[in-house]
Tab-separated table of C-alpha atoms in Angstrom:
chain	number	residue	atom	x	y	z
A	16	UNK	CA	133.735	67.068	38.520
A	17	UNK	CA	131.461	69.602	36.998
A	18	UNK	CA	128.075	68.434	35.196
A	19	UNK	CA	127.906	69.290	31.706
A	20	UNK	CA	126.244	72.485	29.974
A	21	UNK	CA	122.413	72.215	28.965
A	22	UNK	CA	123.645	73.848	25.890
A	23	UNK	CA	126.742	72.740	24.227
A	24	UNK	CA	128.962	75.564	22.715
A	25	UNK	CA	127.780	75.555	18.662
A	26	UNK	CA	130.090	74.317	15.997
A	27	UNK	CA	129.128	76.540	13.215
A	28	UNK	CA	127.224	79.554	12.314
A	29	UNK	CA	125.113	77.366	10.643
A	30	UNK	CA	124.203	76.248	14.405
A	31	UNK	CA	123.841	79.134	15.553
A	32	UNK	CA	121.369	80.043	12.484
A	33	UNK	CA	119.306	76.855	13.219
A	34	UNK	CA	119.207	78.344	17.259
A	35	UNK	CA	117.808	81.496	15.892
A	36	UNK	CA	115.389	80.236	13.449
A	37	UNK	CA	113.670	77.845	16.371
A	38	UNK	CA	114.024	80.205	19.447
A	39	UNK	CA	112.932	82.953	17.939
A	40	UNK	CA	109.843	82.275	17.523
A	41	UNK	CA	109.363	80.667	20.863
A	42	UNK	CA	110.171	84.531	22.401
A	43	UNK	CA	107.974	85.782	19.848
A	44	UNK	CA	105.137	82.942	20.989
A	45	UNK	CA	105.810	84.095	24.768
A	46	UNK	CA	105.379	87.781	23.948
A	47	UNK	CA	102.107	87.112	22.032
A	48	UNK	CA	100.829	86.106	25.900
A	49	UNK	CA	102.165	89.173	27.300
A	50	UNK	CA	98.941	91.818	27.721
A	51	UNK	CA	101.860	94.357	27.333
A	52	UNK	CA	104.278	92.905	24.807
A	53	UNK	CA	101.456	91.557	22.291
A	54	UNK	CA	100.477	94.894	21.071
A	55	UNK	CA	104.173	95.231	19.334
A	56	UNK	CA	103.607	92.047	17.918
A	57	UNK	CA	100.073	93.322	16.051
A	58	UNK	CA	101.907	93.081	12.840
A	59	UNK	CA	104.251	90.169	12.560
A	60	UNK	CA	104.077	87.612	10.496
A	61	UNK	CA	105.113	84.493	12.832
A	62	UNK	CA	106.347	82.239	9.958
A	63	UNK	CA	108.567	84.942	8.194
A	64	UNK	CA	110.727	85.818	11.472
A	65	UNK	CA	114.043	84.501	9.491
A	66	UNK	CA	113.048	87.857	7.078
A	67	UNK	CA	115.430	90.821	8.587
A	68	UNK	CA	112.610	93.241	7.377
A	69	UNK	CA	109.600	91.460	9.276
A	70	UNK	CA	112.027	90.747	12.187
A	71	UNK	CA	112.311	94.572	12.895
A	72	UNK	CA	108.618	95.500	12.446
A	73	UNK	CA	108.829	94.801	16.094
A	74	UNK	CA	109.392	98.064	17.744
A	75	UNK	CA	112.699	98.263	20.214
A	76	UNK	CA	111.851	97.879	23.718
A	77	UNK	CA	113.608	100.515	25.725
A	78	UNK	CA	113.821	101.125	29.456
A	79	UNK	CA	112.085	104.226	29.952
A	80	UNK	CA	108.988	101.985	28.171
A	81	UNK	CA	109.238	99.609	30.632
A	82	UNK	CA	109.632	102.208	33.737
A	83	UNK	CA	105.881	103.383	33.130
A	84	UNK	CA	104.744	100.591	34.508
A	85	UNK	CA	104.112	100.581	38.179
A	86	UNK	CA	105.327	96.937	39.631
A	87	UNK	CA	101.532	95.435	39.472
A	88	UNK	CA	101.431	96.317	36.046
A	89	UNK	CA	104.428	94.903	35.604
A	90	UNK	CA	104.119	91.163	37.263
A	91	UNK	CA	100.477	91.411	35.901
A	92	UNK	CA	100.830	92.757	32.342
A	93	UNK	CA	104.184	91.882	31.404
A	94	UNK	CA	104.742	89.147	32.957
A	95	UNK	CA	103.565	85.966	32.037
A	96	UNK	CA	103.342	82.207	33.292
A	97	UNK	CA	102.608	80.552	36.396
A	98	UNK	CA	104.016	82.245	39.495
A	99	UNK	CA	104.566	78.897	41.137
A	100	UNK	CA	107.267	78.224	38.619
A	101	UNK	CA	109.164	81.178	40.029
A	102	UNK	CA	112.239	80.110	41.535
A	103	UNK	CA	114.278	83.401	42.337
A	104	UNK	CA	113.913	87.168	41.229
A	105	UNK	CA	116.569	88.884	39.479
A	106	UNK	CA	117.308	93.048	40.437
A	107	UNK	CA	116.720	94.785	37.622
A	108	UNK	CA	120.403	96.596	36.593
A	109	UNK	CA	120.881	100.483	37.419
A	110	UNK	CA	121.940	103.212	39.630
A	111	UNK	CA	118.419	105.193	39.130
A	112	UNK	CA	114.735	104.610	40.187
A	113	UNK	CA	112.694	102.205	41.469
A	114	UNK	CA	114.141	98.982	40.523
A	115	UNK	CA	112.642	95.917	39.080
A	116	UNK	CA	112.735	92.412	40.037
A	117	UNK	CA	112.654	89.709	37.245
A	118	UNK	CA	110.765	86.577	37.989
A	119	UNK	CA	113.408	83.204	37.007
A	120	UNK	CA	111.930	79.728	36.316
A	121	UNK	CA	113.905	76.673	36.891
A	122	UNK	CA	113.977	76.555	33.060
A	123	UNK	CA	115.968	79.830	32.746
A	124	UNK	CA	117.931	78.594	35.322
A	125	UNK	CA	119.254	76.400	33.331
A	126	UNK	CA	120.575	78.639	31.155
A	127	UNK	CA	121.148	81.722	32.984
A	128	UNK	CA	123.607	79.756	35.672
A	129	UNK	CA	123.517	76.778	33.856
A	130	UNK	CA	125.671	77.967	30.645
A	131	UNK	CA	126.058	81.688	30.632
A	132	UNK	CA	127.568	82.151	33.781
A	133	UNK	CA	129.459	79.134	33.560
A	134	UNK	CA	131.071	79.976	30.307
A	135	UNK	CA	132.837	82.223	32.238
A	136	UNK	CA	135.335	80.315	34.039
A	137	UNK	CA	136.386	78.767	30.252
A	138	UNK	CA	136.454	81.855	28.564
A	139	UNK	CA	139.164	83.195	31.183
A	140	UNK	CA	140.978	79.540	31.514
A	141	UNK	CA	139.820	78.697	35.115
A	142	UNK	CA	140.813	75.643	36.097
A	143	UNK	CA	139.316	73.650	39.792
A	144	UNK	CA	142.838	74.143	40.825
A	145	UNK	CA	141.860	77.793	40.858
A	146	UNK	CA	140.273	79.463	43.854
A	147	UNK	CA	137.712	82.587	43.319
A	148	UNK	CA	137.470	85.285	45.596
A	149	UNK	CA	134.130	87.291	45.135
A	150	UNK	CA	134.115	90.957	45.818
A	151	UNK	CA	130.867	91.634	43.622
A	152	UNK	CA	127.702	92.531	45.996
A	153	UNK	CA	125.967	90.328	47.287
A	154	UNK	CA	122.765	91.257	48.379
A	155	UNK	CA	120.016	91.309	45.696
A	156	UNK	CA	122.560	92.108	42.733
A	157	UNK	CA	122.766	88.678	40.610
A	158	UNK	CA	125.800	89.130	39.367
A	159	UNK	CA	127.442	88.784	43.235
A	160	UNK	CA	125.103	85.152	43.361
A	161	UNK	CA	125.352	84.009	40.188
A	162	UNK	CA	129.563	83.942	40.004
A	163	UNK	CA	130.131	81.794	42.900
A	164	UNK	CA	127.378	79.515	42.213
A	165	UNK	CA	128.458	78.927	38.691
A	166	UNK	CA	132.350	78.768	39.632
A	167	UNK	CA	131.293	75.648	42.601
A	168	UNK	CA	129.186	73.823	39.407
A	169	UNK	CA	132.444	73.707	37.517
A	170	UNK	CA	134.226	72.667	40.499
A	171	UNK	CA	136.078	75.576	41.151
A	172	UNK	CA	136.490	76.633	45.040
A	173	UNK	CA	134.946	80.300	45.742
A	174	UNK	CA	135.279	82.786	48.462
A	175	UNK	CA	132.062	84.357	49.206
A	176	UNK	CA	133.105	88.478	50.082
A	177	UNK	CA	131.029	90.286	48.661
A	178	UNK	CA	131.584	94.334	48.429
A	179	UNK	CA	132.703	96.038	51.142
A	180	UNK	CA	129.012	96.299	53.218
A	181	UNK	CA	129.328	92.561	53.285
A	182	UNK	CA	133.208	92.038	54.321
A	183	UNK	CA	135.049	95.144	54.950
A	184	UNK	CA	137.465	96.083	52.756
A	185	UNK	CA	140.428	95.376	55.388
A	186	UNK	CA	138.955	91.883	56.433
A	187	UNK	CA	138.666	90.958	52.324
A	188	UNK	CA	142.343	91.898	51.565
A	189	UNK	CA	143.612	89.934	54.825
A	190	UNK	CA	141.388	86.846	53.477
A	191	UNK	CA	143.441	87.447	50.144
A	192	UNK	CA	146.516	87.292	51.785
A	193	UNK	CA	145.420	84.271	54.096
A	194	UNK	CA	143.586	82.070	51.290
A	195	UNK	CA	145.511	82.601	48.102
A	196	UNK	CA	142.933	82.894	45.570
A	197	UNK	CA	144.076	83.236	42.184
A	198	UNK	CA	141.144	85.037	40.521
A	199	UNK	CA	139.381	88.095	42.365
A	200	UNK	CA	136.150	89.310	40.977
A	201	UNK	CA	134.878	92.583	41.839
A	202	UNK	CA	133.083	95.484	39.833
A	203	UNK	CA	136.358	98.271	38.400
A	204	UNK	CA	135.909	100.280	41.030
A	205	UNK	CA	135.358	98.539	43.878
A	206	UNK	CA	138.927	96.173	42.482
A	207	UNK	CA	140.485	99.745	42.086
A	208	UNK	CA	139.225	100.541	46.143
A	209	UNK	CA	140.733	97.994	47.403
A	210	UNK	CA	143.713	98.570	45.297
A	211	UNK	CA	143.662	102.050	47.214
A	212	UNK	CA	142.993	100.352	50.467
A	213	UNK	CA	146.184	97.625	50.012
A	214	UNK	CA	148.543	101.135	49.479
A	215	UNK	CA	147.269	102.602	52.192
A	216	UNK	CA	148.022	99.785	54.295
A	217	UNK	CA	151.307	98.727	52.803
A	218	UNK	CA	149.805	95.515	51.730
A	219	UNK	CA	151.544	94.546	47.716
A	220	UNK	CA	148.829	93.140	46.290
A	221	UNK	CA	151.159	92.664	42.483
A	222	UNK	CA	152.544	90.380	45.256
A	223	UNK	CA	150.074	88.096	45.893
A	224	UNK	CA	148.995	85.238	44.404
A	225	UNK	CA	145.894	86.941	42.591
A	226	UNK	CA	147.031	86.414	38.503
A	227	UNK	CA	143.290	87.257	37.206
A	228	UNK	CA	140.509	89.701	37.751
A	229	UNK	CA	137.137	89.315	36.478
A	230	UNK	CA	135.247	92.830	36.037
A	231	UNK	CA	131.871	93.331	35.221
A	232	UNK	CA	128.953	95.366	35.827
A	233	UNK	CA	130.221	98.726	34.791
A	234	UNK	CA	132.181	100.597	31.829
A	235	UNK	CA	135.807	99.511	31.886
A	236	UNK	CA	138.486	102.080	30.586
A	237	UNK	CA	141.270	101.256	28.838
A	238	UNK	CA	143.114	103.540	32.025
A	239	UNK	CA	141.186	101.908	34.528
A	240	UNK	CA	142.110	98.599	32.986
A	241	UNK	CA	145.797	99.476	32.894
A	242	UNK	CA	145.540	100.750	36.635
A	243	UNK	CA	143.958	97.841	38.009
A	244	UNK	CA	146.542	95.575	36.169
A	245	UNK	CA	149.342	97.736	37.653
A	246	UNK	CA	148.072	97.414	41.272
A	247	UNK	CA	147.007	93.927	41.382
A	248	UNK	CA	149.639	92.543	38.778
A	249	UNK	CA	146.920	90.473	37.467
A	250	UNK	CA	145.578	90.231	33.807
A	251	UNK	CA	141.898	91.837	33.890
A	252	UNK	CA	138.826	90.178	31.915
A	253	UNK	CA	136.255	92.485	31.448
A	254	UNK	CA	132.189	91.153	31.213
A	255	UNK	CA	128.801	92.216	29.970
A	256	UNK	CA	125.919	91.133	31.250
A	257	UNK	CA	121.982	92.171	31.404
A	258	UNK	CA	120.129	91.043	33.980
A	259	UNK	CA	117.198	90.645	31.114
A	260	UNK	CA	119.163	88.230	29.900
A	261	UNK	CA	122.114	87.245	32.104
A	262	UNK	CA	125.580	86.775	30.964
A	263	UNK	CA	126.807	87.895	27.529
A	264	UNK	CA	129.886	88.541	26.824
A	265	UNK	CA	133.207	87.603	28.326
A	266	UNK	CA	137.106	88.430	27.371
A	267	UNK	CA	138.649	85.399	26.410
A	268	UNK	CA	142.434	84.754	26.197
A	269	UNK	CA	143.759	84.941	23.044
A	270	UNK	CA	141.171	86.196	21.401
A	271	UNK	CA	141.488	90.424	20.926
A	272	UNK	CA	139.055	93.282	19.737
A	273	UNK	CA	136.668	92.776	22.197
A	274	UNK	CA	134.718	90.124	24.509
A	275	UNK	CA	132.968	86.665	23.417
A	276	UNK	CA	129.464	87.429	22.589
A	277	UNK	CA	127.111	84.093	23.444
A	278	UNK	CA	125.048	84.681	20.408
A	279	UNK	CA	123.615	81.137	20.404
A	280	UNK	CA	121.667	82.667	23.892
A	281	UNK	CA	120.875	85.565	22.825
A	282	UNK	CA	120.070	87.069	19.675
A	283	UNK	CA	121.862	90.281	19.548
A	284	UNK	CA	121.569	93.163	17.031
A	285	UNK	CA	123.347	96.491	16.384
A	286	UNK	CA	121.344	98.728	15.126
A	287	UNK	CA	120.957	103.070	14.443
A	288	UNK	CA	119.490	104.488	17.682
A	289	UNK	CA	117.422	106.370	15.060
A	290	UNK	CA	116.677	105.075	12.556
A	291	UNK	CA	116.397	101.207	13.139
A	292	UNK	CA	119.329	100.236	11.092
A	293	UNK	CA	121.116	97.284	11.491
A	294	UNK	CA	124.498	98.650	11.133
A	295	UNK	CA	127.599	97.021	9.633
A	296	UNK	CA	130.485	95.060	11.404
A	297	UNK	CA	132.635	97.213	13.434
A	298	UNK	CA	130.026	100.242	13.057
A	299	UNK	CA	129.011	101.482	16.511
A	300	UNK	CA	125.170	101.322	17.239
A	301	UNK	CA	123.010	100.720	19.626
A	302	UNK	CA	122.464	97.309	21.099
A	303	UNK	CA	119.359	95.443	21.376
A	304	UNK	CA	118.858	91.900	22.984
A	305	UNK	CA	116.526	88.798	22.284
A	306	UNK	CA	116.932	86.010	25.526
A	307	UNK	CA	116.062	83.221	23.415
A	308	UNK	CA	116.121	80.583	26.313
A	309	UNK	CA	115.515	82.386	29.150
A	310	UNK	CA	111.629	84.107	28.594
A	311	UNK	CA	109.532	81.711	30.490
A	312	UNK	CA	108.010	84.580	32.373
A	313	UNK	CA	109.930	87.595	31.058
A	314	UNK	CA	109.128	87.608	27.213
A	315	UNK	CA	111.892	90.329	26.599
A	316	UNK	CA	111.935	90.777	22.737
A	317	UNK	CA	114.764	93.305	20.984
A	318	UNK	CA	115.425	94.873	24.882
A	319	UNK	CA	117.239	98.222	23.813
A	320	UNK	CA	120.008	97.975	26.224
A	321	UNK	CA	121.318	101.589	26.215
A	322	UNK	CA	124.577	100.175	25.475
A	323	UNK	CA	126.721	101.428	22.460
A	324	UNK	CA	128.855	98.792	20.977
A	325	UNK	CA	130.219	97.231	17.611
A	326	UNK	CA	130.181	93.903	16.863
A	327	UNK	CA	132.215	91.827	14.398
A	328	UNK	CA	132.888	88.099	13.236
A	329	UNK	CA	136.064	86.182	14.233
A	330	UNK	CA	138.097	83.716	11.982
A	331	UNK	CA	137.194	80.775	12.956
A	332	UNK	CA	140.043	78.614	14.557
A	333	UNK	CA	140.683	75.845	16.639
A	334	UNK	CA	139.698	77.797	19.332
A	335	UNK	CA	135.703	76.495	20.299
A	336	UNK	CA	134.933	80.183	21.268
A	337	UNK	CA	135.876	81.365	18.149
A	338	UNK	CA	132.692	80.629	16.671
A	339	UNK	CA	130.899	83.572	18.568
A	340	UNK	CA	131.136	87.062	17.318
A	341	UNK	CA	133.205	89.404	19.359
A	342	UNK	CA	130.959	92.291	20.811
A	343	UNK	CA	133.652	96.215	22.049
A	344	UNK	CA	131.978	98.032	24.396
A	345	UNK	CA	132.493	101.984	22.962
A	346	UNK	CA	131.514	103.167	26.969
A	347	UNK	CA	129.264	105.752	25.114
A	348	UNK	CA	126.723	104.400	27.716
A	349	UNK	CA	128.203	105.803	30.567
A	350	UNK	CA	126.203	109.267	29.093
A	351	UNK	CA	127.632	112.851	29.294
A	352	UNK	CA	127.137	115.679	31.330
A	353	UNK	CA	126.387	118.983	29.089
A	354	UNK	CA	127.605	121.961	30.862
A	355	UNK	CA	127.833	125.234	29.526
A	356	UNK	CA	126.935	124.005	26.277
A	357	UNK	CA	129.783	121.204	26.695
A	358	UNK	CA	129.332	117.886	26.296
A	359	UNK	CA	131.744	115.788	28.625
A	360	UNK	CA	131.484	111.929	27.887
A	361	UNK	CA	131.923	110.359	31.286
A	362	UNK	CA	134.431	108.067	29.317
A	363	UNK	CA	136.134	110.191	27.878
A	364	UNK	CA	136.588	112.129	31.581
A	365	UNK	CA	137.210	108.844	33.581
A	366	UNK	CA	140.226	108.131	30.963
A	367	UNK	CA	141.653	111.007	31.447
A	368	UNK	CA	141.441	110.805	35.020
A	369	UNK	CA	142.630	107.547	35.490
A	370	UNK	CA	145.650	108.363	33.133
A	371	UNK	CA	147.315	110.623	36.023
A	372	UNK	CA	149.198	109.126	38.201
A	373	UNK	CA	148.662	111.305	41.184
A	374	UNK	CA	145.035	110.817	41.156
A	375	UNK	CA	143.942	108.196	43.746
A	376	UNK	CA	140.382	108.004	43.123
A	377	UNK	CA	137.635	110.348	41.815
A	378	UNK	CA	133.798	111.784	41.240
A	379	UNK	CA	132.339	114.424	38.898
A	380	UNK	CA	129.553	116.295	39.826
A	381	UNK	CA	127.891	118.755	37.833
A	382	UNK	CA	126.189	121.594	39.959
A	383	UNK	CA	123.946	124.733	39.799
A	384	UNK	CA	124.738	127.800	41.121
A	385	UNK	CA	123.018	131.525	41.026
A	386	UNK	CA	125.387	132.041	37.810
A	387	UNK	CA	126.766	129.182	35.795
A	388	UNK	CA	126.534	124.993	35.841
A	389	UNK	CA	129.884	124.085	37.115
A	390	UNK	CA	131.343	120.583	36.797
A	391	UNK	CA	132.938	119.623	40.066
A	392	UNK	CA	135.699	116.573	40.432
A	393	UNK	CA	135.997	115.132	43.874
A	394	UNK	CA	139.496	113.592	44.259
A	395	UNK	CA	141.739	111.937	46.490
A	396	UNK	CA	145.291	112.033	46.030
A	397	UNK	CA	148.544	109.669	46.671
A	398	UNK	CA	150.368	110.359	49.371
A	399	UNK	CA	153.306	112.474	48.322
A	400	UNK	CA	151.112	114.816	46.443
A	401	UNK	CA	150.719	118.569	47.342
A	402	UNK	CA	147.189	119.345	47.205
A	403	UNK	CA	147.041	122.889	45.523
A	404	UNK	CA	149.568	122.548	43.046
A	405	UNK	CA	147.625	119.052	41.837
A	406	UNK	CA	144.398	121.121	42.167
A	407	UNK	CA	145.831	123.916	39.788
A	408	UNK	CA	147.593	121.370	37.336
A	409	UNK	CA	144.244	119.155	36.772
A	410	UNK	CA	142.106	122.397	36.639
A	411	UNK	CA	144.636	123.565	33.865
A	412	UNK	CA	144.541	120.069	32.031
A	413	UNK	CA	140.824	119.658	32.122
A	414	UNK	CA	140.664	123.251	30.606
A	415	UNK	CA	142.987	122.411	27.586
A	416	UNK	CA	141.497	118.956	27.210
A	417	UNK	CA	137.594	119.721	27.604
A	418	UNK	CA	137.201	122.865	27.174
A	419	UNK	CA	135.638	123.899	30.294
A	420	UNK	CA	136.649	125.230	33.770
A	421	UNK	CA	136.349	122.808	36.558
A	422	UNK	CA	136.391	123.306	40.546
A	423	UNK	CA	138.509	120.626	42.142
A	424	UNK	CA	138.077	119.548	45.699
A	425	UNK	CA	140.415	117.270	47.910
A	426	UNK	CA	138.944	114.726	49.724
A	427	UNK	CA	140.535	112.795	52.895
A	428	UNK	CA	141.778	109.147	51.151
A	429	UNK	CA	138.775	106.895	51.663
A	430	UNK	CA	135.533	108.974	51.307
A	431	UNK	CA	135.040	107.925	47.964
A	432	UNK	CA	135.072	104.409	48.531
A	433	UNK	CA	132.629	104.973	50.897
A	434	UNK	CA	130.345	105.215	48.454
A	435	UNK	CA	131.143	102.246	46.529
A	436	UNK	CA	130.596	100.225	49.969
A	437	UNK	CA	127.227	101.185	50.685
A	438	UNK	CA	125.290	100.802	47.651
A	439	UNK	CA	124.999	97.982	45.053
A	440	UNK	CA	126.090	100.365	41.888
A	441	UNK	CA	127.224	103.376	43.226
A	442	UNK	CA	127.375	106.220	40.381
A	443	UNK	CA	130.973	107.976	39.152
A	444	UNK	CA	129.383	110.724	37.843
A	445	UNK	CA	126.656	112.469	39.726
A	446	UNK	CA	124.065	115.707	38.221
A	447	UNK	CA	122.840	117.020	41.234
A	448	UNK	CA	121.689	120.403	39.698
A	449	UNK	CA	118.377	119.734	40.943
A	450	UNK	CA	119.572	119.899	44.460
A	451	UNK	CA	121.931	123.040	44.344
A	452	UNK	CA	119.775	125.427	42.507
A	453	UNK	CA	121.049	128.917	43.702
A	454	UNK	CA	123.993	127.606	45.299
A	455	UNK	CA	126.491	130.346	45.270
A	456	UNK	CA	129.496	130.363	42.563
């Protein structure tokens, strides 16, 4: 029998309100001790934080702000608290640079594991007669951690796999097959791999008794979606999460236009990249994130995610969930490459790729030679395709779609997800123009 939440799910917005009013000033309280965040806090007016206007005198904190500090700046000028409270560090999110590692009290614990993660397993309708087989990484990565241990509080049973460096890919499909799980989570590509891996094999995983994934941790198509329901002839529930914060937003049956955003944790904000805006409902703007009970030692206040998302109410219903706003992620975060004066969203390019049948798996590269950039797609193939005449067709569709001439290469099935097995969040879309400068055209 699971324990219950430290934090029950609100009622009301006029809860949720009441959350925001109290909790906002205790991040604003724990920034004030921050040698780093206090400075952004020069000229706020503690008592007035309800007062949009005063609220966004404080100044957006982005990453690239935060990567100028070396990691003893960090701990000592950011951080704040007693290092004996410390009770596990957190990976900072990210395929690039050094990474961070967030110091967690036992009192964001409670909340981190303790509700946000757990919410999961109710948002998706996970029952303990489910069983949870975990393909995110383990290592360092909290996401891989944090699922199990929050699936075994609410009583469900769990499968600890972790990505393919911790269980090969082979072994995790077999223990699939052998255990019966009905839920897999794994980051999209890594669910689309093995996917890949069960064809390859002859395995039928639409066959198996797998009925729900849980993605998270990167950009989910709406073709990568549709592919990974097709192969695994399971329903997919996408997730957003910051490891600032930790869990915060899930897809939830029955609700649509996007996933459940845990407002009552976090006090989340859309605003214009550019102008500080807080933009309307179903406007696309940048997000920015307030942990309001999880900055015991990490006083994150209005963390600019990167992300590009709208956000929008729900009616409310009978439905307990339904009191949260729902949060679409536009994938606009993914970024773009610009070559020859083209911008290609890596969105936009994974859609399309995904869309084709005959394409397996994929990579985009953009690269430098003694003439012009040139994008680059890596791709692997099914089985029955012929490799030049797929080469020609996708350089002819990428022409008429984005404008631009492409080089396609075919790689032997199973390089790709090489790459997804050996590191934590392995990049789709790679600019390695630095590194091929005068390579010839």
């Amino acid at each position: 029998m699971s324990v219950p939440w430290p934090l029950e799910l609100p009622r009301s917005q006029t809860d949720i309100d009441a959350i925001h009013c109290s909790r906002k000033r205790v991040a604003v309280e724990n920034a004030l001790r921050s040698k780093f965040m206090a400075p952004r806090m020069s000229d706020i007016d503690i008592d007035k934080l309800d007062d949009p206007e005063e609220w966004r005198k404080i100044p957006p904190l982005s990453k690239e702000e935060l990567r100028t500090l070396s990691t003893e700046e960090f701990y000592r000028d950011f951080c704040i608290g007693d290092p004996e409270l410390v009770v596990e560090y957190w990976r900072s999110g990210g395929a690039t640079g050094k990474p961070l590692f967030y110091p967690r009290s036992r009192f964001d614990m409670d909340y981190m594991l303790g509700v946000a993660f757990r919410r999961i397993w109710s948002c998706i309708g996970a029952t303990v007669a489910d069983t949870v087989h975990v393909s995110f990484p383990m290592g360092i990565h909290p996401v891989g951690q944090l699922t199990p241990r929050s699936a075994e509080i609410e009583g469900i049973a769990t499968v600890w796999a972790g990505a393919g460096t911790t269980t090969a890919s082979l072994i995790q499909l077999q223990l699939i097959l052998d255990l019966n799980p009905t839920i897999v989570t794994a980051m999209p590509s890594y669910a689309l791999h093995l996917a890949n891996v069960a064809e390859t094999e002859g395995i039928d995983l639409a066959s198996s008794t797998v009925t729900k994934l849980l993605v998270s941790a990167e950009p989910l198509t709406s073709a990568k979606r549709q592919k990974l329901e097709r192969s695994w002839g399971a329903k997919v529930f996408n997730s957003f999460g910051m490891t600032e914060g930790a869990m915060t937003t899930v897809e939830r049956e029955g609700i649509s236009g996007g996933m459940v955003a845990f407002n009552d944790l976090y006090f989340l904000e859309v605003i214009d990249p550019d102008t500080g805006r807080l933009m309307s409902e179903r406007e696309a703007g940048a997000l920015v994130m307030t942990p309001l009970w999880s900055n015991t030692i990490t006083p994150f206040v209005r963390w600019l995610t990167g992300d590009i998302v709208t956000m929008s109410s729900q009616p409310k219903t009978d439905d307990p969930f339904s009191v949260f706003p729902v949060l679409e992620h536009t994938l606009r975060t993914q970024g773009f490459f610009k070559v020859r004066g083209v911008n290609i969203n890596h969105g936009d390019l994974e859609n399309f790729m995904f869309a084709r049948d005959e394409i397996r798996d994929f990579k985009g590269e953009v690269v430098a030679t003694d003439s012009l950039d040139k994008l680059r797609l890596l791709i692997e193939l099914r089985h029955d395709e012929e490799p030049s005449a797929t080469s020609a067709s996708l350089i002819e569709a990428v022409k008429n779609s984005f404008e631009i001439a492409v080089e396609v290469e075919v790689l032997e099935n199973g390089t790709i997800a090489k790459d997804f097995e050996d590191s934590v969040k392995a990049p789709r879309f790679v600019d390695r123009r630095n590194e091929t400068m005068g390579e010839k055209s």
